[in-house]
Amino acid sequence: SQTIHQWPATLVQPVGSPLSLECTVEGTSNPNLYWYRQAAGRGLQLLFYSVGIGQISSEVPQNLSASRPQDRQFILSSKKLLLSDSGFYLCAQRVGRGNSPLHFGNGTRLTVT
Amino acid sequence: SQQGEEDPQALSIQEGENATMNCSYKTSINNLQWYRQNSGRGLVHLILIRSNEREKHSGRLRVTLDTSKKSSSLLITASRAADTASYFCATDAKGNNRLAFGKGNQVVVIP
């Protein structure tokens, strides 16, 4: 089975502070990994995806960055948070290519004050 | 760019009734997927329909796909209170490694 761990579950950070959200996956190797953000009452916005260690594709230019230091670890970071960074951050993995679904973690609720 | 966009409706129905949601998209796709999200949780995959399929069933779920109209529908039959959630469609565009999600449809099933 595929298990995704995200932490923390909730986070309140002041504007201008740094951010580090971690996602680790179990049960598979060489997955595609994704970071999505969901604003209140909105759909999911793809932020970053990775097809392998050290390989990061950015979908939206903003003050966030992502890294994949290990095959099963995906980290979302920011040096200085903005109010607009508040939202629900979801990590997802995809095993295989083509017609396969995403498996999501339970998300991190970030509030920037 | 965002592909897969549901009719942004909040649907409130009585238990036992059917719930139908629609989704439209803009480009060629490999497949279209539907996901469910309970409040404050991650999304859970429900069903995938490939671009060469027109209809698919899974339990009480029925999905249709019309590639000529670039649209899909999700039908939940005999709804239950536990079906209360947000439902998202997502398109898997050709040549991509990623899914694009719509804004979601909130469904409330009243016991």
mmCIF file with all atom_site columns, C-alpha atoms in Angstrom:
data_model
loop_
_atom_site.group_PDB
_atom_site.id
_atom_site.type_symbol
_atom_site.label_atom_id
_atom_site.label_alt_id
_atom_site.label_comp_id
_atom_site.label_asym_id
_atom_site.label_entity_id
_atom_site.label_seq_id
_atom_site.pdbx_PDB_ins_code
_atom_site.Cartn_x
_atom_site.Cartn_y
_atom_site.Cartn_z
_atom_site.occupancy
_atom_site.B_iso_or_equiv
_atom_site.pdbx_formal_charge
_atom_site.auth_seq_id
_atom_site.auth_comp_id
_atom_site.auth_asym_id
_atom_site.auth_atom_id
_atom_site.pdbx_PDB_model_num
ATOM 1   C CA . SER A 1 1   ? 0.000   0.000  0.000   1.00 0.00 ? 1   SER A CA 1
ATOM 2   C CA . GLN A 1 2   ? 1.045   3.589  -0.504  1.00 0.00 ? 2   GLN A CA 1
ATOM 3   C CA . THR A 1 3   ? 1.272   5.764  2.594   1.00 0.00 ? 3   THR A CA 1
ATOM 4   C CA . ILE A 1 4   ? 2.065   9.439  2.621   1.00 0.00 ? 4   ILE A CA 1
ATOM 5   C CA . HIS A 1 5   ? 3.133   11.280 5.754   1.00 0.00 ? 5   HIS A CA 1
ATOM 6   C CA . GLN A 1 6   ? 2.815   15.024 5.976   1.00 0.00 ? 6   GLN A CA 1
ATOM 7   C CA . TRP A 1 7   ? 3.690   17.161 8.931   1.00 0.00 ? 7   TRP A CA 1
ATOM 8   C CA . PRO A 1 8   ? 2.807   19.236 10.697  1.00 0.00 ? 8   PRO A CA 1
ATOM 9   C CA . ALA A 1 9   ? -0.968  18.966 10.369  1.00 0.00 ? 9   ALA A CA 1
ATOM 10  C CA . THR A 1 10  ? -1.478  22.612 11.250  1.00 0.00 ? 10  THR A CA 1
ATOM 11  C CA . LEU A 1 11  ? 0.901   25.543 11.372  1.00 0.00 ? 11  LEU A CA 1
ATOM 12  C CA . VAL A 1 12  ? 0.565   29.213 12.243  1.00 0.00 ? 12  VAL A CA 1
ATOM 13  C CA . GLN A 1 13  ? 3.464   31.373 11.130  1.00 0.00 ? 13  GLN A CA 1
ATOM 14  C CA . PRO A 1 14  ? 4.045   35.147 11.095  1.00 0.00 ? 14  PRO A CA 1
ATOM 15  C CA . VAL A 1 15  ? 4.611   37.035 7.870   1.00 0.00 ? 15  VAL A CA 1
ATOM 16  C CA . GLY A 1 16  ? 8.282   37.027 6.924   1.00 0.00 ? 16  GLY A CA 1
ATOM 17  C CA . SER A 1 17  ? 9.119   33.813 8.742   1.00 0.00 ? 17  SER A CA 1
ATOM 18  C CA . PRO A 1 18  ? 10.594  30.764 6.976   1.00 0.00 ? 18  PRO A CA 1
ATOM 19  C CA . LEU A 1 19  ? 8.678   27.613 6.143   1.00 0.00 ? 19  LEU A CA 1
ATOM 20  C CA . SER A 1 20  ? 9.534   23.975 5.793   1.00 0.00 ? 20  SER A CA 1
ATOM 21  C CA . LEU A 1 21  ? 6.882   21.339 5.138   1.00 0.00 ? 21  LEU A CA 1
ATOM 22  C CA . GLU A 1 22  ? 7.940   17.757 4.799   1.00 0.00 ? 22  GLU A CA 1
ATOM 23  C CA . CYS A 1 23  ? 6.356   14.886 2.959   1.00 0.00 ? 23  CYS A CA 1
ATOM 24  C CA . THR A 1 24  ? 7.587   11.301 3.003   1.00 0.00 ? 24  THR A CA 1
ATOM 25  C CA . VAL A 1 25  ? 6.118   8.351  1.182   1.00 0.00 ? 25  VAL A CA 1
ATOM 26  C CA . GLU A 1 26  ? 6.215   4.632  1.867   1.00 0.00 ? 26  GLU A CA 1
ATOM 27  C CA . GLY A 1 27  ? 5.630   1.506  -0.098  1.00 0.00 ? 27  GLY A CA 1
ATOM 28  C CA . THR A 1 28  ? 6.997   2.483  -3.451  1.00 0.00 ? 28  THR A CA 1
ATOM 29  C CA . SER A 1 29  ? 10.140  3.571  -5.191  1.00 0.00 ? 29  SER A CA 1
ATOM 30  C CA . ASN A 1 30  ? 10.736  6.276  -7.762  1.00 0.00 ? 30  ASN A CA 1
ATOM 31  C CA . PRO A 1 31  ? 7.291   7.838  -7.478  1.00 0.00 ? 31  PRO A CA 1
ATOM 32  C CA . ASN A 1 32  ? 6.310   11.122 -9.041  1.00 0.00 ? 32  ASN A CA 1
ATOM 33  C CA . LEU A 1 33  ? 5.744   13.549 -6.160  1.00 0.00 ? 33  LEU A CA 1
ATOM 34  C CA . TYR A 1 34  ? 3.583   16.664 -6.127  1.00 0.00 ? 34  TYR A CA 1
ATOM 35  C CA . TRP A 1 35  ? 2.860   19.685 -3.961  1.00 0.00 ? 35  TRP A CA 1
ATOM 36  C CA . TYR A 1 36  ? -0.586  21.230 -4.344  1.00 0.00 ? 36  TYR A CA 1
ATOM 37  C CA . ARG A 1 37  ? -2.096  24.199 -2.543  1.00 0.00 ? 37  ARG A CA 1
ATOM 38  C CA . GLN A 1 38  ? -5.780  24.629 -1.896  1.00 0.00 ? 38  GLN A CA 1
ATOM 39  C CA . ALA A 1 39  ? -7.101  28.042 -0.905  1.00 0.00 ? 39  ALA A CA 1
ATOM 40  C CA . ALA A 1 40  ? -10.366 28.194 1.035   1.00 0.00 ? 40  ALA A CA 1
ATOM 41  C CA . GLY A 1 41  ? -13.266 27.141 -1.172  1.00 0.00 ? 41  GLY A CA 1
ATOM 42  C CA . ARG A 1 42  ? -11.020 26.771 -4.193  1.00 0.00 ? 42  ARG A CA 1
ATOM 43  C CA . GLY A 1 43  ? -9.624  24.005 -6.308  1.00 0.00 ? 43  GLY A CA 1
ATOM 44  C CA . LEU A 1 44  ? -6.130  22.629 -6.166  1.00 0.00 ? 44  LEU A CA 1
ATOM 45  C CA . GLN A 1 45  ? -3.247  24.575 -7.590  1.00 0.00 ? 45  GLN A CA 1
ATOM 46  C CA . LEU A 1 46  ? -0.184  22.574 -8.583  1.00 0.00 ? 46  LEU A CA 1
ATOM 47  C CA . LEU A 1 47  ? 2.947   24.178 -7.144  1.00 0.00 ? 47  LEU A CA 1
ATOM 48  C CA . PHE A 1 48  ? 5.753   21.702 -7.843  1.00 0.00 ? 48  PHE A CA 1
ATOM 49  C CA . TYR A 1 49  ? 6.267   18.205 -9.087  1.00 0.00 ? 49  TYR A CA 1
ATOM 50  C CA . SER A 1 50  ? 9.247   15.898 -9.154  1.00 0.00 ? 50  SER A CA 1
ATOM 51  C CA . VAL A 1 51  ? 9.993   12.819 -11.236 1.00 0.00 ? 51  VAL A CA 1
ATOM 52  C CA . GLY A 1 52  ? 13.158  11.926 -9.347  1.00 0.00 ? 52  GLY A CA 1
ATOM 53  C CA . ILE A 1 53  ? 15.807  12.934 -6.821  1.00 0.00 ? 53  ILE A CA 1
ATOM 54  C CA . GLY A 1 54  ? 16.907  16.504 -7.390  1.00 0.00 ? 54  GLY A CA 1
ATOM 55  C CA . GLN A 1 55  ? 14.451  16.991 -10.245 1.00 0.00 ? 55  GLN A CA 1
ATOM 56  C CA . ILE A 1 56  ? 11.921  19.734 -9.542  1.00 0.00 ? 56  ILE A CA 1
ATOM 57  C CA . SER A 1 57  ? 9.492   21.410 -11.908 1.00 0.00 ? 57  SER A CA 1
ATOM 58  C CA . SER A 1 58  ? 7.832   24.630 -10.812 1.00 0.00 ? 58  SER A CA 1
ATOM 59  C CA . GLU A 1 59  ? 4.364   25.402 -12.042 1.00 0.00 ? 59  GLU A CA 1
ATOM 60  C CA . VAL A 1 60  ? 3.767   28.800 -10.521 1.00 0.00 ? 60  VAL A CA 1
ATOM 61  C CA . PRO A 1 61  ? 6.397   31.503 -9.904  1.00 0.00 ? 61  PRO A CA 1
ATOM 62  C CA . GLN A 1 62  ? 6.207   32.589 -6.283  1.00 0.00 ? 62  GLN A CA 1
ATOM 63  C CA . ASN A 1 63  ? 8.249   32.737 -3.119  1.00 0.00 ? 63  ASN A CA 1
ATOM 64  C CA . LEU A 1 64  ? 8.075   28.990 -2.527  1.00 0.00 ? 64  LEU A CA 1
ATOM 65  C CA . SER A 1 65  ? 10.632  26.357 -3.457  1.00 0.00 ? 65  SER A CA 1
ATOM 66  C CA . ALA A 1 66  ? 10.770  22.579 -3.327  1.00 0.00 ? 66  ALA A CA 1
ATOM 67  C CA . SER A 1 67  ? 13.491  20.004 -2.954  1.00 0.00 ? 67  SER A CA 1
ATOM 68  C CA . ARG A 1 68  ? 13.731  16.241 -3.218  1.00 0.00 ? 68  ARG A CA 1
ATOM 69  C CA . PRO A 1 69  ? 16.830  15.170 -1.322  1.00 0.00 ? 69  PRO A CA 1
ATOM 70  C CA . GLN A 1 70  ? 15.807  11.506 -1.235  1.00 0.00 ? 70  GLN A CA 1
ATOM 71  C CA . ASP A 1 71  ? 13.629  9.318  -3.419  1.00 0.00 ? 71  ASP A CA 1
ATOM 72  C CA . ARG A 1 72  ? 10.779  9.276  -0.920  1.00 0.00 ? 72  ARG A CA 1
ATOM 73  C CA . GLN A 1 73  ? 11.111  12.754 0.554   1.00 0.00 ? 73  GLN A CA 1
ATOM 74  C CA . PHE A 1 74  ? 9.682   15.980 -0.817  1.00 0.00 ? 74  PHE A CA 1
ATOM 75  C CA . ILE A 1 75  ? 10.108  19.294 0.984   1.00 0.00 ? 75  ILE A CA 1
ATOM 76  C CA . LEU A 1 76  ? 8.305   22.581 0.439   1.00 0.00 ? 76  LEU A CA 1
ATOM 77  C CA . SER A 1 77  ? 10.096  25.697 1.678   1.00 0.00 ? 77  SER A CA 1
ATOM 78  C CA . SER A 1 78  ? 9.956   29.430 1.827   1.00 0.00 ? 78  SER A CA 1
ATOM 79  C CA . LYS A 1 79  ? 12.488  31.956 3.079   1.00 0.00 ? 79  LYS A CA 1
ATOM 80  C CA . LYS A 1 80  ? 9.871   34.591 3.875   1.00 0.00 ? 80  LYS A CA 1
ATOM 81  C CA . LEU A 1 81  ? 6.176   33.827 4.089   1.00 0.00 ? 81  LEU A CA 1
ATOM 82  C CA . LEU A 1 82  ? 3.499   36.149 2.720   1.00 0.00 ? 82  LEU A CA 1
ATOM 83  C CA . LEU A 1 83  ? -0.097  36.436 3.875   1.00 0.00 ? 83  LEU A CA 1
ATOM 84  C CA . SER A 1 84  ? -1.139  34.990 0.523   1.00 0.00 ? 84  SER A CA 1
ATOM 85  C CA . ASP A 1 85  ? 0.760   31.781 1.317   1.00 0.00 ? 85  ASP A CA 1
ATOM 86  C CA . SER A 1 86  ? -1.992  30.748 3.710   1.00 0.00 ? 86  SER A CA 1
ATOM 87  C CA . GLY A 1 87  ? -3.797  27.635 2.575   1.00 0.00 ? 87  GLY A CA 1
ATOM 88  C CA . PHE A 1 88  ? -4.038  23.879 2.712   1.00 0.00 ? 88  PHE A CA 1
ATOM 89  C CA . TYR A 1 89  ? -0.914  22.188 1.354   1.00 0.00 ? 89  TYR A CA 1
ATOM 90  C CA . LEU A 1 90  ? -1.231  18.707 -0.005  1.00 0.00 ? 90  LEU A CA 1
ATOM 91  C CA . CYS A 1 91  ? 1.494   16.305 -0.970  1.00 0.00 ? 91  CYS A CA 1
ATOM 92  C CA . ALA A 1 92  ? 0.673   13.565 -3.448  1.00 0.00 ? 92  ALA A CA 1
ATOM 93  C CA . GLN A 1 93  ? 2.419   10.697 -5.141  1.00 0.00 ? 93  GLN A CA 1
ATOM 94  C CA . ARG A 1 94  ? 1.862   8.848  -8.333  1.00 0.00 ? 94  ARG A CA 1
ATOM 95  C CA . VAL A 1 95  ? 3.238   5.405  -8.980  1.00 0.00 ? 95  VAL A CA 1
ATOM 96  C CA . GLY A 1 96  ? 3.868   4.453  -12.549 1.00 0.00 ? 96  GLY A CA 1
ATOM 97  C CA . ARG A 1 97  ? 3.136   6.577  -15.540 1.00 0.00 ? 97  ARG A CA 1
ATOM 98  C CA . GLY A 1 98  ? 0.179   7.239  -17.726 1.00 0.00 ? 98  GLY A CA 1
ATOM 99  C CA . ASN A 1 99  ? -3.183  6.116  -16.406 1.00 0.00 ? 99  ASN A CA 1
ATOM 100 C CA . SER A 1 100 ? -2.573  6.021  -12.691 1.00 0.00 ? 100 SER A CA 1
ATOM 101 C CA . PRO A 1 101 ? -4.210  8.044  -9.916  1.00 0.00 ? 101 PRO A CA 1
ATOM 102 C CA . LEU A 1 102 ? -2.693  10.320 -7.303  1.00 0.00 ? 102 LEU A CA 1
ATOM 103 C CA . HIS A 1 103 ? -2.529  9.323  -3.669  1.00 0.00 ? 103 HIS A CA 1
ATOM 104 C CA . PHE A 1 104 ? -2.702  12.240 -1.261  1.00 0.00 ? 104 PHE A CA 1
ATOM 105 C CA . GLY A 1 105 ? -1.474  12.892 2.233   1.00 0.00 ? 105 GLY A CA 1
ATOM 106 C CA . ASN A 1 106 ? -3.744  14.464 4.816   1.00 0.00 ? 106 ASN A CA 1
ATOM 107 C CA . GLY A 1 107 ? -2.358  17.924 4.253   1.00 0.00 ? 107 GLY A CA 1
ATOM 108 C CA . THR A 1 108 ? -0.950  20.802 6.287   1.00 0.00 ? 108 THR A CA 1
ATOM 109 C CA . ARG A 1 109 ? -3.159  23.762 7.147   1.00 0.00 ? 109 ARG A CA 1
ATOM 110 C CA . LEU A 1 110 ? -0.917  26.853 7.061   1.00 0.00 ? 110 LEU A CA 1
ATOM 111 C CA . THR A 1 111 ? -2.090  30.176 8.414   1.00 0.00 ? 111 THR A CA 1
ATOM 112 C CA . VAL A 1 112 ? 0.189   33.157 7.918   1.00 0.00 ? 112 VAL A CA 1
ATOM 113 C CA . THR A 1 113 ? -0.599  35.983 10.324  1.00 0.00 ? 113 THR A CA 1
ATOM 114 C CA . SER B 2 1   ? -3.122  26.284 -16.938 1.00 0.00 ? 1   SER B CA 1
ATOM 115 C CA . GLN B 2 2   ? -6.043  24.784 -15.005 1.00 0.00 ? 2   GLN B CA 1
ATOM 116 C CA . GLN B 2 3   ? -7.896  22.073 -16.801 1.00 0.00 ? 3   GLN B CA 1
ATOM 117 C CA . GLY B 2 4   ? -10.887 20.271 -15.500 1.00 0.00 ? 4   GLY B CA 1
ATOM 118 C CA . GLU B 2 5   ? -13.443 22.661 -14.197 1.00 0.00 ? 5   GLU B CA 1
ATOM 119 C CA . GLU B 2 6   ? -16.643 21.585 -12.520 1.00 0.00 ? 6   GLU B CA 1
ATOM 120 C CA . ASP B 2 7   ? -19.863 23.509 -12.603 1.00 0.00 ? 7   ASP B CA 1
ATOM 121 C CA . PRO B 2 8   ? -19.186 25.372 -9.340  1.00 0.00 ? 8   PRO B CA 1
ATOM 122 C CA . GLN B 2 9   ? -22.330 24.282 -7.586  1.00 0.00 ? 9   GLN B CA 1
ATOM 123 C CA . ALA B 2 10  ? -23.129 23.406 -4.049  1.00 0.00 ? 10  ALA B CA 1
ATOM 124 C CA . LEU B 2 11  ? -25.592 20.558 -4.150  1.00 0.00 ? 11  LEU B CA 1
ATOM 125 C CA . SER B 2 12  ? -27.904 19.712 -1.283  1.00 0.00 ? 12  SER B CA 1
ATOM 126 C CA . ILE B 2 13  ? -30.007 16.562 -1.586  1.00 0.00 ? 13  ILE B CA 1
ATOM 127 C CA . GLN B 2 14  ? -31.977 14.163 0.531   1.00 0.00 ? 14  GLN B CA 1
ATOM 128 C CA . GLU B 2 15  ? -30.576 10.780 1.414   1.00 0.00 ? 15  GLU B CA 1
ATOM 129 C CA . GLY B 2 16  ? -31.571 8.239  -1.209  1.00 0.00 ? 16  GLY B CA 1
ATOM 130 C CA . GLU B 2 17  ? -31.629 10.745 -4.070  1.00 0.00 ? 17  GLU B CA 1
ATOM 131 C CA . ASN B 2 18  ? -29.108 10.802 -6.895  1.00 0.00 ? 18  ASN B CA 1
ATOM 132 C CA . ALA B 2 19  ? -26.398 13.486 -7.180  1.00 0.00 ? 19  ALA B CA 1
ATOM 133 C CA . THR B 2 20  ? -24.981 14.577 -10.527 1.00 0.00 ? 20  THR B CA 1
ATOM 134 C CA . MET B 2 21  ? -21.943 16.773 -11.092 1.00 0.00 ? 21  MET B CA 1
ATOM 135 C CA . ASN B 2 22  ? -20.420 17.986 -14.338 1.00 0.00 ? 22  ASN B CA 1
ATOM 136 C CA . CYS B 2 23  ? -16.929 18.843 -15.415 1.00 0.00 ? 23  CYS B CA 1
ATOM 137 C CA . SER B 2 24  ? -15.555 20.460 -18.557 1.00 0.00 ? 24  SER B CA 1
ATOM 138 C CA . TYR B 2 25  ? -12.015 20.723 -19.795 1.00 0.00 ? 25  TYR B CA 1
ATOM 139 C CA . LYS B 2 26  ? -10.131 22.382 -22.620 1.00 0.00 ? 26  LYS B CA 1
ATOM 140 C CA . THR B 2 27  ? -7.377  20.220 -24.073 1.00 0.00 ? 27  THR B CA 1
ATOM 141 C CA . SER B 2 28  ? -6.766  16.648 -25.212 1.00 0.00 ? 28  SER B CA 1
ATOM 142 C CA . ILE B 2 29  ? -6.534  14.207 -22.347 1.00 0.00 ? 29  ILE B CA 1
ATOM 143 C CA . ASN B 2 30  ? -5.279  10.714 -21.597 1.00 0.00 ? 30  ASN B CA 1
ATOM 144 C CA . ASN B 2 31  ? -7.855  10.228 -18.900 1.00 0.00 ? 31  ASN B CA 1
ATOM 145 C CA . LEU B 2 32  ? -10.138 12.041 -16.513 1.00 0.00 ? 32  LEU B CA 1
ATOM 146 C CA . GLN B 2 33  ? -10.334 11.245 -12.826 1.00 0.00 ? 33  GLN B CA 1
ATOM 147 C CA . TRP B 2 34  ? -12.758 12.029 -10.033 1.00 0.00 ? 34  TRP B CA 1
ATOM 148 C CA . TYR B 2 35  ? -11.706 12.562 -6.441  1.00 0.00 ? 35  TYR B CA 1
ATOM 149 C CA . ARG B 2 36  ? -13.512 13.070 -3.189  1.00 0.00 ? 36  ARG B CA 1
ATOM 150 C CA . GLN B 2 37  ? -12.407 15.286 -0.297  1.00 0.00 ? 37  GLN B CA 1
ATOM 151 C CA . ASN B 2 38  ? -13.868 15.235 3.168   1.00 0.00 ? 38  ASN B CA 1
ATOM 152 C CA . SER B 2 39  ? -13.512 18.484 5.075   1.00 0.00 ? 39  SER B CA 1
ATOM 153 C CA . GLY B 2 40  ? -9.937  19.147 6.159   1.00 0.00 ? 40  GLY B CA 1
ATOM 154 C CA . ARG B 2 41  ? -8.578  15.957 4.623   1.00 0.00 ? 41  ARG B CA 1
ATOM 155 C CA . GLY B 2 42  ? -6.620  14.911 1.577   1.00 0.00 ? 42  GLY B CA 1
ATOM 156 C CA . LEU B 2 43  ? -8.281  13.847 -1.659  1.00 0.00 ? 43  LEU B CA 1
ATOM 157 C CA . VAL B 2 44  ? -9.218  10.263 -2.296  1.00 0.00 ? 44  VAL B CA 1
ATOM 158 C CA . HIS B 2 45  ? -9.321  8.816  -5.789  1.00 0.00 ? 45  HIS B CA 1
ATOM 159 C CA . LEU B 2 46  ? -12.744 7.507  -6.806  1.00 0.00 ? 46  LEU B CA 1
ATOM 160 C CA . ILE B 2 47  ? -12.675 6.526  -10.435 1.00 0.00 ? 47  ILE B CA 1
ATOM 161 C CA . LEU B 2 48  ? -10.656 6.967  -13.632 1.00 0.00 ? 48  LEU B CA 1
ATOM 162 C CA . ILE B 2 49  ? -12.063 6.988  -17.130 1.00 0.00 ? 49  ILE B CA 1
ATOM 163 C CA . ARG B 2 50  ? -9.771  6.782  -20.143 1.00 0.00 ? 50  ARG B CA 1
ATOM 164 C CA . SER B 2 51  ? -10.160 8.950  -23.187 1.00 0.00 ? 51  SER B CA 1
ATOM 165 C CA . ASN B 2 52  ? -11.366 5.988  -25.285 1.00 0.00 ? 52  ASN B CA 1
ATOM 166 C CA . GLU B 2 53  ? -14.084 5.079  -22.775 1.00 0.00 ? 53  GLU B CA 1
ATOM 167 C CA . ARG B 2 54  ? -17.539 6.619  -22.675 1.00 0.00 ? 54  ARG B CA 1
ATOM 168 C CA . GLU B 2 55  ? -18.943 5.297  -19.426 1.00 0.00 ? 55  GLU B CA 1
ATOM 169 C CA . LYS B 2 56  ? -17.648 3.570  -16.339 1.00 0.00 ? 56  LYS B CA 1
ATOM 170 C CA . HIS B 2 57  ? -19.236 2.220  -13.175 1.00 0.00 ? 57  HIS B CA 1
ATOM 171 C CA . SER B 2 58  ? -17.870 1.597  -9.714  1.00 0.00 ? 58  SER B CA 1
ATOM 172 C CA . GLY B 2 59  ? -20.373 0.647  -7.042  1.00 0.00 ? 59  GLY B CA 1
ATOM 173 C CA . ARG B 2 60  ? -22.833 3.534  -6.766  1.00 0.00 ? 60  ARG B CA 1
ATOM 174 C CA . LEU B 2 61  ? -20.701 5.754  -8.992  1.00 0.00 ? 61  LEU B CA 1
ATOM 175 C CA . ARG B 2 62  ? -21.267 6.242  -12.684 1.00 0.00 ? 62  ARG B CA 1
ATOM 176 C CA . VAL B 2 63  ? -18.938 8.388  -14.781 1.00 0.00 ? 63  VAL B CA 1
ATOM 177 C CA . THR B 2 64  ? -19.457 9.456  -18.367 1.00 0.00 ? 64  THR B CA 1
ATOM 178 C CA . LEU B 2 65  ? -16.997 11.079 -20.703 1.00 0.00 ? 65  LEU B CA 1
ATOM 179 C CA . ASP B 2 66  ? -17.768 12.960 -23.904 1.00 0.00 ? 66  ASP B CA 1
ATOM 180 C CA . THR B 2 67  ? -14.488 13.875 -25.575 1.00 0.00 ? 67  THR B CA 1
ATOM 181 C CA . SER B 2 68  ? -16.251 15.701 -28.413 1.00 0.00 ? 68  SER B CA 1
ATOM 182 C CA . LYS B 2 69  ? -17.762 18.097 -25.885 1.00 0.00 ? 69  LYS B CA 1
ATOM 183 C CA . LYS B 2 70  ? -14.778 17.876 -23.538 1.00 0.00 ? 70  LYS B CA 1
ATOM 184 C CA . SER B 2 71  ? -17.028 17.125 -20.612 1.00 0.00 ? 71  SER B CA 1
ATOM 185 C CA . SER B 2 72  ? -17.632 14.499 -17.959 1.00 0.00 ? 72  SER B CA 1
ATOM 186 C CA . SER B 2 73  ? -20.294 13.780 -15.389 1.00 0.00 ? 73  SER B CA 1
ATOM 187 C CA . LEU B 2 74  ? -20.255 11.954 -12.084 1.00 0.00 ? 74  LEU B CA 1
ATOM 188 C CA . LEU B 2 75  ? -23.459 10.387 -10.823 1.00 0.00 ? 75  LEU B CA 1
ATOM 189 C CA . ILE B 2 76  ? -23.799 9.094  -7.275  1.00 0.00 ? 76  ILE B CA 1
ATOM 190 C CA . THR B 2 77  ? -26.864 6.931  -6.964  1.00 0.00 ? 77  THR B CA 1
ATOM 191 C CA . ALA B 2 78  ? -28.861 6.322  -3.794  1.00 0.00 ? 78  ALA B CA 1
ATOM 192 C CA . SER B 2 79  ? -26.871 8.894  -1.867  1.00 0.00 ? 79  SER B CA 1
ATOM 193 C CA . ARG B 2 80  ? -26.017 8.461  1.787   1.00 0.00 ? 80  ARG B CA 1
ATOM 194 C CA . ALA B 2 81  ? -25.163 10.982 4.473   1.00 0.00 ? 81  ALA B CA 1
ATOM 195 C CA . ALA B 2 82  ? -21.589 9.683  4.322   1.00 0.00 ? 82  ALA B CA 1
ATOM 196 C CA . ASP B 2 83  ? -21.358 10.890 0.710   1.00 0.00 ? 83  ASP B CA 1
ATOM 197 C CA . THR B 2 84  ? -21.263 14.467 2.002   1.00 0.00 ? 84  THR B CA 1
ATOM 198 C CA . ALA B 2 85  ? -17.974 15.838 0.678   1.00 0.00 ? 85  ALA B CA 1
ATOM 199 C CA . SER B 2 86  ? -16.405 17.909 -2.078  1.00 0.00 ? 86  SER B CA 1
ATOM 200 C CA . TYR B 2 87  ? -15.910 16.208 -5.413  1.00 0.00 ? 87  TYR B CA 1
ATOM 201 C CA . PHE B 2 88  ? -13.202 17.190 -7.879  1.00 0.00 ? 88  PHE B CA 1
ATOM 202 C CA . CYS B 2 89  ? -12.512 16.209 -11.424 1.00 0.00 ? 89  CYS B CA 1
ATOM 203 C CA . ALA B 2 90  ? -8.942  16.176 -12.683 1.00 0.00 ? 90  ALA B CA 1
ATOM 204 C CA . THR B 2 91  ? -7.600  15.865 -16.180 1.00 0.00 ? 91  THR B CA 1
ATOM 205 C CA . ASP B 2 92  ? -4.470  14.034 -17.174 1.00 0.00 ? 92  ASP B CA 1
ATOM 206 C CA . ALA B 2 93  ? -3.392  15.876 -20.300 1.00 0.00 ? 93  ALA B CA 1
ATOM 207 C CA . LYS B 2 94  ? -1.394  14.176 -23.006 1.00 0.00 ? 94  LYS B CA 1
ATOM 208 C CA . GLY B 2 95  ? 2.327   14.656 -22.615 1.00 0.00 ? 95  GLY B CA 1
ATOM 209 C CA . ASN B 2 96  ? 2.070   15.737 -18.987 1.00 0.00 ? 96  ASN B CA 1
ATOM 210 C CA . ASN B 2 97  ? 3.180   14.202 -15.721 1.00 0.00 ? 97  ASN B CA 1
ATOM 211 C CA . ARG B 2 98  ? 0.572   16.031 -13.718 1.00 0.00 ? 98  ARG B CA 1
ATOM 212 C CA . LEU B 2 99  ? -3.136  16.342 -13.106 1.00 0.00 ? 99  LEU B CA 1
ATOM 213 C CA . ALA B 2 100 ? -5.034  19.616 -13.292 1.00 0.00 ? 100 ALA B CA 1
ATOM 214 C CA . PHE B 2 101 ? -7.926  19.909 -10.870 1.00 0.00 ? 101 PHE B CA 1
ATOM 215 C CA . GLY B 2 102 ? -11.153 21.844 -11.062 1.00 0.00 ? 102 GLY B CA 1
ATOM 216 C CA . LYS B 2 103 ? -12.653 23.922 -8.277  1.00 0.00 ? 103 LYS B CA 1
ATOM 217 C CA . GLY B 2 104 ? -14.776 21.160 -6.837  1.00 0.00 ? 104 GLY B CA 1
ATOM 218 C CA . ASN B 2 105 ? -18.443 20.564 -6.122  1.00 0.00 ? 105 ASN B CA 1
ATOM 219 C CA . GLN B 2 106 ? -19.740 20.537 -2.558  1.00 0.00 ? 106 GLN B CA 1
ATOM 220 C CA . VAL B 2 107 ? -22.358 17.885 -1.973  1.00 0.00 ? 107 VAL B CA 1
ATOM 221 C CA . VAL B 2 108 ? -24.429 17.756 1.186   1.00 0.00 ? 108 VAL B CA 1
ATOM 222 C CA . VAL B 2 109 ? -26.619 14.733 1.738   1.00 0.00 ? 109 VAL B CA 1
ATOM 223 C CA . ILE B 2 110 ? -29.324 15.333 4.323   1.00 0.00 ? 110 ILE B CA 1
ATOM 224 C CA . PRO B 2 111 ? -30.292 12.284 6.355   1.00 0.00 ? 111 PRO B CA 1
#
